[in-house]
PDB file of C-alpha atoms in Angstrom:
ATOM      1  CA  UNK A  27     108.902 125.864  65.904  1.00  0.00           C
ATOM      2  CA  UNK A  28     110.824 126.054  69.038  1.00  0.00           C
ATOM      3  CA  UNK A  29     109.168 127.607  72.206  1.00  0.00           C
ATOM      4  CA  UNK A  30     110.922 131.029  73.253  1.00  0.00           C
ATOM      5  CA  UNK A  31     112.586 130.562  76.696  1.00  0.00           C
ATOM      6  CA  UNK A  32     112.779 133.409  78.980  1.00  0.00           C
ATOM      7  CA  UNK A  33     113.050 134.090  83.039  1.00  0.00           C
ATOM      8  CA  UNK A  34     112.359 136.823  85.152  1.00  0.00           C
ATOM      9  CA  UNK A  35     114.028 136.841  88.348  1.00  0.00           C
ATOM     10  CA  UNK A  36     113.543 139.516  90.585  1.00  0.00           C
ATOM     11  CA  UNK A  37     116.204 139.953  92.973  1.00  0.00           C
ATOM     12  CA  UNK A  38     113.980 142.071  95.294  1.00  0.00           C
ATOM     13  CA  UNK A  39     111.723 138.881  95.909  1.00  0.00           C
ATOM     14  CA  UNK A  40     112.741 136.890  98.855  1.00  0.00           C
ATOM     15  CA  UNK A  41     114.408 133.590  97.569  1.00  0.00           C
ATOM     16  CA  UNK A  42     111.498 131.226  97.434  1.00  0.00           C
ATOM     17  CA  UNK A  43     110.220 127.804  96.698  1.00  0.00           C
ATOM     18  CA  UNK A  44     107.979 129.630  94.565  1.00  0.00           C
ATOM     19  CA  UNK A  45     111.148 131.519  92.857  1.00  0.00           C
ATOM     20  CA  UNK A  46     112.869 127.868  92.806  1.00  0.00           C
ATOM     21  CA  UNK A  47     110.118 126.471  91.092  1.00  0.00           C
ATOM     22  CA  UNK A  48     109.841 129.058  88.263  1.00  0.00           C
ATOM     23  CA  UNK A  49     113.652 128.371  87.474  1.00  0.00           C
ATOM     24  CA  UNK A  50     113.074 124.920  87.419  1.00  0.00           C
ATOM     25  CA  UNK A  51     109.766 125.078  85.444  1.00  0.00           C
ATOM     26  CA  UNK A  52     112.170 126.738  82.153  1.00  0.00           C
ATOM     27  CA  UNK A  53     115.167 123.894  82.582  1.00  0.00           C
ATOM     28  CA  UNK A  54     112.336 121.472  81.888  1.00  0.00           C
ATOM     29  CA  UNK A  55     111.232 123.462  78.993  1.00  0.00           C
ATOM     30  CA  UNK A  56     114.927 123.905  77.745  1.00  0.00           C
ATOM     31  CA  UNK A  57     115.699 120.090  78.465  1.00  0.00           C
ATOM     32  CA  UNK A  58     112.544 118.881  76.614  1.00  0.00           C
ATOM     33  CA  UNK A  59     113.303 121.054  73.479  1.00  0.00           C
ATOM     34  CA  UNK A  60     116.017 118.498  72.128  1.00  0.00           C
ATOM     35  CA  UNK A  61     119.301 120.478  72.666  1.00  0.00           C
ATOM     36  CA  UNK A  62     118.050 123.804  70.382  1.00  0.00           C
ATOM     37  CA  UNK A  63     117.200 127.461  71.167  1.00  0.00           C
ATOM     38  CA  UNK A  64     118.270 130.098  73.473  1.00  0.00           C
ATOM     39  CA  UNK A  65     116.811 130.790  77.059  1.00  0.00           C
ATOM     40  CA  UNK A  66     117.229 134.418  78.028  1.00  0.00           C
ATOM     41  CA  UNK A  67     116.866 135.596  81.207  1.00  0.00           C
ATOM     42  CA  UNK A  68     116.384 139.135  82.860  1.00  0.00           C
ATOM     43  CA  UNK A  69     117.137 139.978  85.906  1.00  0.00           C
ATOM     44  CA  UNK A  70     116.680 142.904  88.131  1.00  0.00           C
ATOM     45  CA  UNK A  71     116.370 144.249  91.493  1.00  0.00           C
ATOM     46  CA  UNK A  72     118.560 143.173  94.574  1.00  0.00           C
ATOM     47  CA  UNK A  73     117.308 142.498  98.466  1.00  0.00           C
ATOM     48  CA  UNK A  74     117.073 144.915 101.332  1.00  0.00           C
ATOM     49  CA  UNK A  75     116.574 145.000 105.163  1.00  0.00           C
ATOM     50  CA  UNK A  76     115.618 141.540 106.651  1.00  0.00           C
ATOM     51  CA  UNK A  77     115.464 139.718 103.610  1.00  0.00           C
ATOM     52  CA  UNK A  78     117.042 136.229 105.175  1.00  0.00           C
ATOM     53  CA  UNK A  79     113.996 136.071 107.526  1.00  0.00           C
ATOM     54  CA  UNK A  80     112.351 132.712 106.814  1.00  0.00           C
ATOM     55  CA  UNK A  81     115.184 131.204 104.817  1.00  0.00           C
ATOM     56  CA  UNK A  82     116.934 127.862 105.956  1.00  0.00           C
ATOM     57  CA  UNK A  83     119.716 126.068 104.319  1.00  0.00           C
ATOM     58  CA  UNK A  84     117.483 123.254 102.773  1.00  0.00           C
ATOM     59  CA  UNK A  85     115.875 125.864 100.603  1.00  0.00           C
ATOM     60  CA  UNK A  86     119.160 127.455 100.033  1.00  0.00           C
ATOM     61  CA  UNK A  87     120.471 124.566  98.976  1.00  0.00           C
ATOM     62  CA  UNK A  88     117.512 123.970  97.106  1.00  0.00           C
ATOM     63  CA  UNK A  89     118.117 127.070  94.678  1.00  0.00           C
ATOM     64  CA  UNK A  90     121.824 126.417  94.436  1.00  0.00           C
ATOM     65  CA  UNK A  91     121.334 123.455  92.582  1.00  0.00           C
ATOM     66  CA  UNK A  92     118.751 124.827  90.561  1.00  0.00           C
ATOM     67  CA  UNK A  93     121.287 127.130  89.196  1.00  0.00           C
ATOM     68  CA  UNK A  94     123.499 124.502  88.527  1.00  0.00           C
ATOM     69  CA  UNK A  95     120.865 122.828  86.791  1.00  0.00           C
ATOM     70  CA  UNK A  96     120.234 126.052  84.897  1.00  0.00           C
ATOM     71  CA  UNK A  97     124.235 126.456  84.327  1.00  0.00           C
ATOM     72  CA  UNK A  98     124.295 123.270  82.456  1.00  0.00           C
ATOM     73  CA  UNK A  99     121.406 123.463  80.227  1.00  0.00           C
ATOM     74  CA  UNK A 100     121.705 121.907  76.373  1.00  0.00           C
ATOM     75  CA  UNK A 101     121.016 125.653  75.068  1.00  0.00           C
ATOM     76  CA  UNK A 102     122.659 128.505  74.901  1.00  0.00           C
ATOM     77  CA  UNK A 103     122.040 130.793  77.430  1.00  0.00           C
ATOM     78  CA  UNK A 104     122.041 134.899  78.323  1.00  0.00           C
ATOM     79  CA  UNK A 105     121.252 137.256  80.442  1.00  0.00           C
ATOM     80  CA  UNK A 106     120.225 140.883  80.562  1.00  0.00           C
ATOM     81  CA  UNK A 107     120.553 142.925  83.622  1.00  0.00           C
ATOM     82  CA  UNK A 108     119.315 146.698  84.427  1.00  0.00           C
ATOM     83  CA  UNK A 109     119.163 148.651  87.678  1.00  0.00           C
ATOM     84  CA  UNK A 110     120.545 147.112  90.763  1.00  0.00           C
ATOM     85  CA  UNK A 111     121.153 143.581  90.587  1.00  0.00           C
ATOM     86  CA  UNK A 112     121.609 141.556  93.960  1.00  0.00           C
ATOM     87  CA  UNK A 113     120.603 138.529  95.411  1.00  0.00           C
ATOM     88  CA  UNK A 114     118.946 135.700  93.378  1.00  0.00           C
ATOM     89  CA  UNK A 115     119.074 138.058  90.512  1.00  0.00           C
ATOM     90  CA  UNK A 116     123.166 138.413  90.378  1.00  0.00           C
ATOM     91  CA  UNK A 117     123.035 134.542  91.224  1.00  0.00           C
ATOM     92  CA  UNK A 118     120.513 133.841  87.901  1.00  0.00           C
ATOM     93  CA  UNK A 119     123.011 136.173  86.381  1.00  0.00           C
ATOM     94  CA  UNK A 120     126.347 134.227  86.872  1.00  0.00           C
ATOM     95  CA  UNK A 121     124.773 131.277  86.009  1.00  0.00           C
ATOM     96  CA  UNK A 122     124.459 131.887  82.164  1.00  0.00           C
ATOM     97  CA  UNK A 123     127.271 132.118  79.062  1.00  0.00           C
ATOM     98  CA  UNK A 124     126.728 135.410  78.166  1.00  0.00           C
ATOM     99  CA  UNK A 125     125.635 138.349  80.034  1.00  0.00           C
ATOM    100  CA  UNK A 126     124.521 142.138  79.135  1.00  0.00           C
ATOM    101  CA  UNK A 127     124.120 144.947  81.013  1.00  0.00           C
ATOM    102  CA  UNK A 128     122.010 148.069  80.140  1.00  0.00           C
ATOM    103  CA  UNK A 129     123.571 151.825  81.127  1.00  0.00           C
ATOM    104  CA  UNK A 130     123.405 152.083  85.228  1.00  0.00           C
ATOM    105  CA  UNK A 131     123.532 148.593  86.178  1.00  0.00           C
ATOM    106  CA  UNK A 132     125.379 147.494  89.530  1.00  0.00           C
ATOM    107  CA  UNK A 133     125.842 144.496  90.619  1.00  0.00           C
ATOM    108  CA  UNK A 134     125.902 143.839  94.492  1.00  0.00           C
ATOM    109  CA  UNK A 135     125.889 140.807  96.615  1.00  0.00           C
ATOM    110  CA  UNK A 136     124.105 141.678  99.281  1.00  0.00           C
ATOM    111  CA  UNK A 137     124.778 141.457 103.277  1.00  0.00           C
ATOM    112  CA  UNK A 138     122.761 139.920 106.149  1.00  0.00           C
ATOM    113  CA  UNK A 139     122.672 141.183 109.410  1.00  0.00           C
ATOM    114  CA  UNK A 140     126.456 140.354 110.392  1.00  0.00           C
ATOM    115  CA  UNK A 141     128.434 140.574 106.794  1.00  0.00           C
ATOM    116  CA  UNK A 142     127.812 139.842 103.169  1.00  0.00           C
ATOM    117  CA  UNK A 143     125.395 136.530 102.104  1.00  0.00           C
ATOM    118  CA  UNK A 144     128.011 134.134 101.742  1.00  0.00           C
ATOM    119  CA  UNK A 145     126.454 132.084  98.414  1.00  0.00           C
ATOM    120  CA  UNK A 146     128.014 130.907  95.391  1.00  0.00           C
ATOM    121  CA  UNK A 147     127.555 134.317  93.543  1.00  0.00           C
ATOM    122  CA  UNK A 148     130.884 134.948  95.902  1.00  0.00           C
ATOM    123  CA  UNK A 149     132.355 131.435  93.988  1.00  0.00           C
ATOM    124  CA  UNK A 150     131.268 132.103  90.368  1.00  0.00           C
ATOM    125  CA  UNK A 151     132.786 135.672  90.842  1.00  0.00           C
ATOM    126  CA  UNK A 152     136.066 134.797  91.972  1.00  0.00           C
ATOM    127  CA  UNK A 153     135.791 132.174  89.050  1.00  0.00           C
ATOM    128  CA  UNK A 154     135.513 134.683  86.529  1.00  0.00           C
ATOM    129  CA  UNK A 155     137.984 137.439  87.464  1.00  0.00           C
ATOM    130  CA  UNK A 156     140.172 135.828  90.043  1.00  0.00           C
ATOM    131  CA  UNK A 157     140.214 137.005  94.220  1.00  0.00           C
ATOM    132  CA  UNK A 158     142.333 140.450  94.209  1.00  0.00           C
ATOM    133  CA  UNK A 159     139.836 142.183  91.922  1.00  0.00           C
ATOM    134  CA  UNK A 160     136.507 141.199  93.173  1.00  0.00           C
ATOM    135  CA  UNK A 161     137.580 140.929  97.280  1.00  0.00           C
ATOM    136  CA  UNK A 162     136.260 144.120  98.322  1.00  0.00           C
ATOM    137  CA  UNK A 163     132.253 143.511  96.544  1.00  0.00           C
ATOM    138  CA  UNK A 164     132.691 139.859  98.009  1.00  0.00           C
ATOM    139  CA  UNK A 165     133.845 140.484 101.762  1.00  0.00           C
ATOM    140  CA  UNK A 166     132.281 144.387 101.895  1.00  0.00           C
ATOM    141  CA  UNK A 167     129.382 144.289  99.493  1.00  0.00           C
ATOM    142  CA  UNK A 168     130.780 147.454  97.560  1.00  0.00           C
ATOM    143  CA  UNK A 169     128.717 147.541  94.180  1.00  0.00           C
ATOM    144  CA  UNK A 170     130.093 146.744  90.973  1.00  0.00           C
ATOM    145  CA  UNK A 171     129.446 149.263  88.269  1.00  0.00           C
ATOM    146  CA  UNK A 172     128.423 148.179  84.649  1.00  0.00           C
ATOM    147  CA  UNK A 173     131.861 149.965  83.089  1.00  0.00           C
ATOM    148  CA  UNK A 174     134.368 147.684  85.911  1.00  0.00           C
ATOM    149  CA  UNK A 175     132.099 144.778  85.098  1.00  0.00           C
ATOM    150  CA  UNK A 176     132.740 145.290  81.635  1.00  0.00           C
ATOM    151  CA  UNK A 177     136.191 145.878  82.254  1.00  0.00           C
ATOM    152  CA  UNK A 178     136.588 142.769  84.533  1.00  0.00           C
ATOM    153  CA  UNK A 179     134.822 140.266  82.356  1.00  0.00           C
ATOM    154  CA  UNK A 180     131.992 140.064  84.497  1.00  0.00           C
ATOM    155  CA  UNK A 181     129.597 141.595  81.666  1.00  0.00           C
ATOM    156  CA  UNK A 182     130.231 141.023  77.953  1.00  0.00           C
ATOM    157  CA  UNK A 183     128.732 143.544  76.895  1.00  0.00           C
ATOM    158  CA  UNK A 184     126.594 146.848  77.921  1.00  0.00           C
ATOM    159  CA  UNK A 185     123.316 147.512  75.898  1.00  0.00           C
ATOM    160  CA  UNK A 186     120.764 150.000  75.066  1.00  0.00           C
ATOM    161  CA  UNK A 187     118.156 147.294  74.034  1.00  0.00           C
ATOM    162  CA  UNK A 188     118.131 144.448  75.553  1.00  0.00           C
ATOM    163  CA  UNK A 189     117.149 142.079  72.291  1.00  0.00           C
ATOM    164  CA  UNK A 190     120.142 143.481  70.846  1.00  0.00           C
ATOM    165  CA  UNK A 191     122.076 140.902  73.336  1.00  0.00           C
ATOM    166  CA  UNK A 192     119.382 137.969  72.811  1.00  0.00           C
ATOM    167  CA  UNK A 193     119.927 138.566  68.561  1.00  0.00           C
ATOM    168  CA  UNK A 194     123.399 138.681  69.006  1.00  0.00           C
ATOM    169  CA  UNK A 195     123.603 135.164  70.907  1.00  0.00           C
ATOM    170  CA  UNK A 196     121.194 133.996  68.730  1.00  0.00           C
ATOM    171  CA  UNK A 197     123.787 134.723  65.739  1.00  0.00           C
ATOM    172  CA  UNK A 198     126.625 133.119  67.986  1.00  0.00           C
ATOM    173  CA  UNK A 199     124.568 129.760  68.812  1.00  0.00           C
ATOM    174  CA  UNK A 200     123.512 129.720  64.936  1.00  0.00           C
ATOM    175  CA  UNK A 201     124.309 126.430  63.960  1.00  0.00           C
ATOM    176  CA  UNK A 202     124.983 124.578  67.542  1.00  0.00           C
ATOM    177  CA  UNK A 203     123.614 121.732  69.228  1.00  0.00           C
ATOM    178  CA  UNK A 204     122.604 122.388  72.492  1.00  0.00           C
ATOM    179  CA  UNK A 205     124.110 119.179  73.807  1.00  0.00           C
ATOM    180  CA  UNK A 206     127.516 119.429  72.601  1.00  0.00           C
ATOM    181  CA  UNK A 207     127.344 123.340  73.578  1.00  0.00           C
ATOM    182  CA  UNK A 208     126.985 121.829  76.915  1.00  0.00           C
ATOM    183  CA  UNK A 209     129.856 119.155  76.808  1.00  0.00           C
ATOM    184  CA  UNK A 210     132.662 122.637  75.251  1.00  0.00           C
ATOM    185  CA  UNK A 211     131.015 124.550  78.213  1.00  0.00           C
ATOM    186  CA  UNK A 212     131.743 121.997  81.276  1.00  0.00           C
ATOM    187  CA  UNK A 213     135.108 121.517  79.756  1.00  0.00           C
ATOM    188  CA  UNK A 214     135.379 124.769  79.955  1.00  0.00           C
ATOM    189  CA  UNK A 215     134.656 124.719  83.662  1.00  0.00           C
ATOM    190  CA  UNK A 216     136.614 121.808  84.544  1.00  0.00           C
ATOM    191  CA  UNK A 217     139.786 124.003  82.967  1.00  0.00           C
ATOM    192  CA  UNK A 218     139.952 125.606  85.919  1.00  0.00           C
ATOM    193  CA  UNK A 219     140.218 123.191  88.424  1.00  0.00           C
ATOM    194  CA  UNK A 220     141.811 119.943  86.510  1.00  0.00           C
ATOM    195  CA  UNK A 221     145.227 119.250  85.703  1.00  0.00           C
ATOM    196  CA  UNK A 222     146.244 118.484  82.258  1.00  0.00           C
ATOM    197  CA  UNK A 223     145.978 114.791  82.523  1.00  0.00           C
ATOM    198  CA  UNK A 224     142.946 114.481  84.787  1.00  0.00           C
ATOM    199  CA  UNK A 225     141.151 116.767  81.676  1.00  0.00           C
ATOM    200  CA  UNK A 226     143.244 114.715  78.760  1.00  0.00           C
ATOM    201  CA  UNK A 227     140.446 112.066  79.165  1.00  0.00           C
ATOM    202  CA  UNK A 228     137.291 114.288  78.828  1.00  0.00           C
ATOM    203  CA  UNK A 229     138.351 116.531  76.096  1.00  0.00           C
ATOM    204  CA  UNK A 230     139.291 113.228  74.186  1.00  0.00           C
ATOM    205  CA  UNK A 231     136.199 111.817  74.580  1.00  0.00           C
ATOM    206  CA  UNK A 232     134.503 115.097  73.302  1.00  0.00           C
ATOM    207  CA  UNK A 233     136.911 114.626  70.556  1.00  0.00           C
ATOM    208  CA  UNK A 234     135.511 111.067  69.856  1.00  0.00           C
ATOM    209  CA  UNK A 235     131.881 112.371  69.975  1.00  0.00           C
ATOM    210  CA  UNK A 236     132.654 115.108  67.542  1.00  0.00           C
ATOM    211  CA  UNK A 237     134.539 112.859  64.960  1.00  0.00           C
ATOM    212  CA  UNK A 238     131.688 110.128  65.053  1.00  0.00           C
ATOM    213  CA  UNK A 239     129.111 112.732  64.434  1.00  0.00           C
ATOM    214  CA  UNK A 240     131.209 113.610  61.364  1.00  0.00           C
ATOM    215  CA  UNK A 241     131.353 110.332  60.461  1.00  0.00           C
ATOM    216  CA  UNK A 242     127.859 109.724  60.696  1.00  0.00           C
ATOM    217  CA  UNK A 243     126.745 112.694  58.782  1.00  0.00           C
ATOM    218  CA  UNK A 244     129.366 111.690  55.948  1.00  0.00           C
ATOM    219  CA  UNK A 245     127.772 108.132  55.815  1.00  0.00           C
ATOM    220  CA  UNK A 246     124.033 109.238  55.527  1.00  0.00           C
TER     221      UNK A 246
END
């Protein structure tokens, strides 16, 4: 039976080697389970007052490629979030294929002491629902409200429960492999940013994956 996969993040926490660590610590798990299951993740709580005290860019950097790491995972992943959500919360957030929200959720990236923390929660954002929509929580740090993130794409759905949003990925995953769930999803990505020819290659090979597997599964 396959292990259940869940992370807290706490956005109130300073961003940590310790918080690194614990992100890490479930992509190993995730990785070692053979491309099956569903990690869920649930994050709350966002930063406040000095909370960049301490940091330097090597750790930053550090926990942005964690969440790559954790954005390419061979399982299907989703995240729940409830209350204020800022800081490496909303970045755990973005980093997953689906994402809930319960009633009274905001998302916020938060500011430093001279404007708003410029991090990739900025990047993913703007990925999602384009720069005229999202300029004024990116450059002022105005909070998004569960309905607008709804509304914008940045939430799928809003929730009462969150295992209601777990069961329902569950029933969307039902029948994937976690590794070619991770070769659709970075096509997926790579729509955004390739040309049609540069991509022609990639989503050909996927094809050629796809259609061996068939073959292979005929032939047995």
């Amino acid at each position: 039976m396959k292990e259940a996969l869940t992370l807290t993040v706490d956005g109130t926490e300073p961003m940590s080697a310790a918080v690194v660590s614990a992100v890490q610590q479930v992509c190993d798990r995730a990785e070692a389970q053979g491309g099956s299951g569903i990690l869920t993740v649930h994050v709350s709580g966002a930063p406040s007052g000095d909370w960049t005290s301490g940091l330097d860019v090597m750790l930053v950097s550090k926990w942005e490629r964690t969440l790559r790491r954790l954005e390419r995972l061979p399982v299907a992943t989703v995240a729940v979030a409830g209350g204020d959500c800022g800081g490496t919360a909303l970045d755990a957030f973005l980093a997953v294929d689906v994402r809930a929200a319960t009633n009274g959720t905001r998302l916020l990236i938060p500011r430093d002491a001279t404007a708003t923390w410029p991090g990739m929660a900025g990047y993913r954002l703007v990925a999602l629902v384009g720069t005229a929509r999202i300029r004024r929580a990116v450059l002022f740090g105005l909070p998004i409200e569960a309905p607008e993130a709804l509304r914008l794409g940045i939430v799928d759905e809003i929730v009462d429960e969150p295992a209601a949003a777990t069961a329902a990925v569950a029933g969307l995953a039902s029948g994937l492999v976690g590794k070619e769930l991770a070769i659709r999803r970075q096509l997926l990505f790579d729509a955004a940013t390739m040309s049609f020819e540069d991509a022609l290659g990639p989503h050909l090979a996927a094809c050629d994956r796809a259609l061996r597997g068939t073959a292979q599964q005929e032939a047995s």
